[in-house]
Coordinates of C-alpha atoms in Angstrom, one line a residue:
X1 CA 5.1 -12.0 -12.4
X2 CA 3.3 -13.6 -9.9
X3 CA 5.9 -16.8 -9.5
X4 CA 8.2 -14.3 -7.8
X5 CA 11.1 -12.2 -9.7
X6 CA 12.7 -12.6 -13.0
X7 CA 15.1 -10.3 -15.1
X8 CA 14.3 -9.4 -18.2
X9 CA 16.4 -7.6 -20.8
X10 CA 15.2 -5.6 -23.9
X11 CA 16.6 -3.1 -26.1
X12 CA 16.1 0.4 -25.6
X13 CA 14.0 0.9 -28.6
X14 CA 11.9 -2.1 -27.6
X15 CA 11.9 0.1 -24.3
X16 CA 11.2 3.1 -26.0
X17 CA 7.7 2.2 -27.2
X18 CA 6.0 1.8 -24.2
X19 CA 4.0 4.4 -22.9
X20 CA 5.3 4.7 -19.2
X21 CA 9.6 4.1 -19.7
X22 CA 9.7 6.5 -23.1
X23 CA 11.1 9.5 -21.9
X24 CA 13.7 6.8 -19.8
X25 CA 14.2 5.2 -22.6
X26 CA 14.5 7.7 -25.2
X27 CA 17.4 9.6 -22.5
X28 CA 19.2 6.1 -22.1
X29 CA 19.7 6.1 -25.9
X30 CA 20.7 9.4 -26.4
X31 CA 23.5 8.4 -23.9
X32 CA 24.7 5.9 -25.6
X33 CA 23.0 3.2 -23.3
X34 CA 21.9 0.2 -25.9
X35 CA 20.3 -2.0 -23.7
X36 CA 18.3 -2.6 -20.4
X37 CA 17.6 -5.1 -17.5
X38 CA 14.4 -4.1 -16.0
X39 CA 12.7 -6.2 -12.4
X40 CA 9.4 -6.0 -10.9
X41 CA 9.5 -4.0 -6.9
X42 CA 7.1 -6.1 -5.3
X43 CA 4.9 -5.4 -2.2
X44 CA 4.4 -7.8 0.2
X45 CA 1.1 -8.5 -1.5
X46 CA 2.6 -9.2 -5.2
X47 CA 1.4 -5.9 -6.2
X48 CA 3.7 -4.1 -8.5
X49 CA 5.1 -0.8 -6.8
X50 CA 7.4 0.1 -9.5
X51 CA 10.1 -1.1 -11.6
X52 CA 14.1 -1.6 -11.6
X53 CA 15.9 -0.7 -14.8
X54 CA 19.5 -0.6 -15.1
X55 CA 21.3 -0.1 -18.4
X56 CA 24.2 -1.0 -20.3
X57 CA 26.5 0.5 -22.8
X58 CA 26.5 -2.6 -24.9
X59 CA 24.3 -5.9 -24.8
X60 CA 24.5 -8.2 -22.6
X61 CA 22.8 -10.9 -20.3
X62 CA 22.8 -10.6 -16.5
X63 CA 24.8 -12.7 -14.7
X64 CA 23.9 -14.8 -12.1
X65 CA 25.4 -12.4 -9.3
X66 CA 23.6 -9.7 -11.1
X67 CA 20.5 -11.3 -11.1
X68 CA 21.1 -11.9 -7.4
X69 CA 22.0 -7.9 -6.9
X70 CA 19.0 -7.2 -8.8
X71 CA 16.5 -9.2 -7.1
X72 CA 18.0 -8.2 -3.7
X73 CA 17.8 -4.4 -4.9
X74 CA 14.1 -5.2 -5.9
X75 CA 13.2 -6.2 -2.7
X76 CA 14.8 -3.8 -0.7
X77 CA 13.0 -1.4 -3.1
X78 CA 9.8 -3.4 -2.2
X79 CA 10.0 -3.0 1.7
X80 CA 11.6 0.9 1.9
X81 CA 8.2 2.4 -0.1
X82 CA 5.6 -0.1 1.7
X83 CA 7.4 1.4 4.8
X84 CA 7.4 4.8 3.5
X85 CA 3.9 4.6 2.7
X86 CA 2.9 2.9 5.7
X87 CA 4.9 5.7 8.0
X88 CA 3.1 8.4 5.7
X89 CA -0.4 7.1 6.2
X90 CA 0.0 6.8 10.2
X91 CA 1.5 10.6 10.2
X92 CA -1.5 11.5 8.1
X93 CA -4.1 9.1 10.5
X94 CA -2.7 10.8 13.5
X95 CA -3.6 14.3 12.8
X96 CA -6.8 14.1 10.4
X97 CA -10.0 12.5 11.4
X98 CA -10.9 9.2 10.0
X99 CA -14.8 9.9 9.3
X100 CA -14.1 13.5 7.9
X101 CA -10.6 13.5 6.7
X102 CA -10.5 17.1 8.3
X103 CA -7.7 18.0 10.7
X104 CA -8.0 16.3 14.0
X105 CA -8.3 18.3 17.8
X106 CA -4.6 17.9 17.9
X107 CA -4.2 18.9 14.3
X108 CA -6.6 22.3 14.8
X109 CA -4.8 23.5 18.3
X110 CA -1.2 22.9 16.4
X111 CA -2.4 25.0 14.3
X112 CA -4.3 27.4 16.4
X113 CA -1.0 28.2 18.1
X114 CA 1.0 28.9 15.2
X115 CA -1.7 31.3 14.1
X116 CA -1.3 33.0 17.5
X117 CA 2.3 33.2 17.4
X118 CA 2.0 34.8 14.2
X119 CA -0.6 37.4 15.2
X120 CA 1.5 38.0 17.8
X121 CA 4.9 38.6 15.9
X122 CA 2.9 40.4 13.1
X123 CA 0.6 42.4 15.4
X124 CA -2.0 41.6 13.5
X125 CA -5.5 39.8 14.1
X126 CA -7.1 36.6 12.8
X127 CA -10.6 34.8 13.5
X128 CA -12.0 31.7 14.6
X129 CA -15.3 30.2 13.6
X130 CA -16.8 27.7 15.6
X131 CA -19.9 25.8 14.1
X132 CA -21.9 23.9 16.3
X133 CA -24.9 21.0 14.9
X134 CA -27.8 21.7 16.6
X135 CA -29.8 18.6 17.3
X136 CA -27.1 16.2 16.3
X137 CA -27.8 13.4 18.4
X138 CA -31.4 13.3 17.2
X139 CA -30.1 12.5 14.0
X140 CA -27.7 10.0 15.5
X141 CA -30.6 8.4 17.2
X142 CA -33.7 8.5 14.6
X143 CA -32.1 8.0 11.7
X144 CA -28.7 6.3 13.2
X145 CA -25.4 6.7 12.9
X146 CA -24.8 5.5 9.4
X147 CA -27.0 9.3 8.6
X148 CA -25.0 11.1 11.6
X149 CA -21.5 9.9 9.9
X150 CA -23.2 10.9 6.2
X151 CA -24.1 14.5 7.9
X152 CA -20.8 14.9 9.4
X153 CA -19.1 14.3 5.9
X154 CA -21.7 16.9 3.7
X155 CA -21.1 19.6 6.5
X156 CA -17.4 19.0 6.2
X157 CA -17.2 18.7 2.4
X158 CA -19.5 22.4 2.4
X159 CA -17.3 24.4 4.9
X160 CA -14.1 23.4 3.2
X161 CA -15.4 24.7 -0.2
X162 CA -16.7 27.7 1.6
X163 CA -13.0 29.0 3.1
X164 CA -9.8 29.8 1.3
X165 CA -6.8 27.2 0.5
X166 CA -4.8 28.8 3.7
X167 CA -7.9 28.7 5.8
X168 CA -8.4 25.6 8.3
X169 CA -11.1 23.5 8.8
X170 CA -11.2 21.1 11.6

């Protein structure tokens, strides 16, 4: 809710008939669990992330210290996936490029080495292809850089669905 947190409780079989918690709610039951306090996990930004649900053997309302553990557990919740997914988009950011979303320089040498090694321990061979854009910065100047970064994405879009799923483009 947008007001902030509140704990709700339901039945399992009130549980049961929506879409998303069946399965959870269909296992509770076959346990033995016969009811449920469920709370929002919030974002920072009031934007629903997921759900608490914690179930019982036998109805009953949350307490007020419950309510308190719950809310707390909530928001814990809350912060440790908008800092997961925060720490997963700045691993991805520093090894992809931003215009392309293809590997980065960094990203193609890591790799690059590893291929080496491998050759190496293998005694086998492997191949690099380097494209180069002829002309590119006529593009960038004529038709500006809107086109250039439009270009730049169609090329990169073509090569990757030109190579293999263990191939590389960067």
């Amino acid at each position: 809710p947008q007001d902030g947190f509140r704990v709700s409780q339901t039945t399992n079989a009130e549980l049961a008939v929506n879409p998303a918690a069946h399965a959870v709610a269909t296992a509770a039951m076959k346990h033995g669990f016969e009811s449920c306090w469920s709370i929002p996990v919030l974002s920072s930004a009031q934007k629903q992330l997921g759900i608490v649900l914690v179930f019982s053997l036998r109805p009953s309302q949350a307490t007020a210290q419950e309510r308190q553990l719950l809310e707390s557990a909530s928001r814990t919740a809350g912060s440790a996936l908008e800092q997961r997914s925060m720490t997963d988009l700045l691993a991805y950011q520093a090894i992809h490029d931003s215009l392309t979303s293809l590997p980065n320089r960094c990203s193609f040498e890591m790799h690059l080495q590893k291929a080496i090694t491998y050759a190496a321990k293998k005694a086998e061979g492997f191949a690099i292809f380097y494209v180069d854009l002829d002309q590119f910065k006529q593009v960038n100047d004529t038709l500006g850089h809107s086109a250039g970064d439009d270009l730049l994405r169609q090329v990169a879009s073509r090569l990757r669905r030109c190579v293999r799923r263990c191939d590389i483009v960067a």
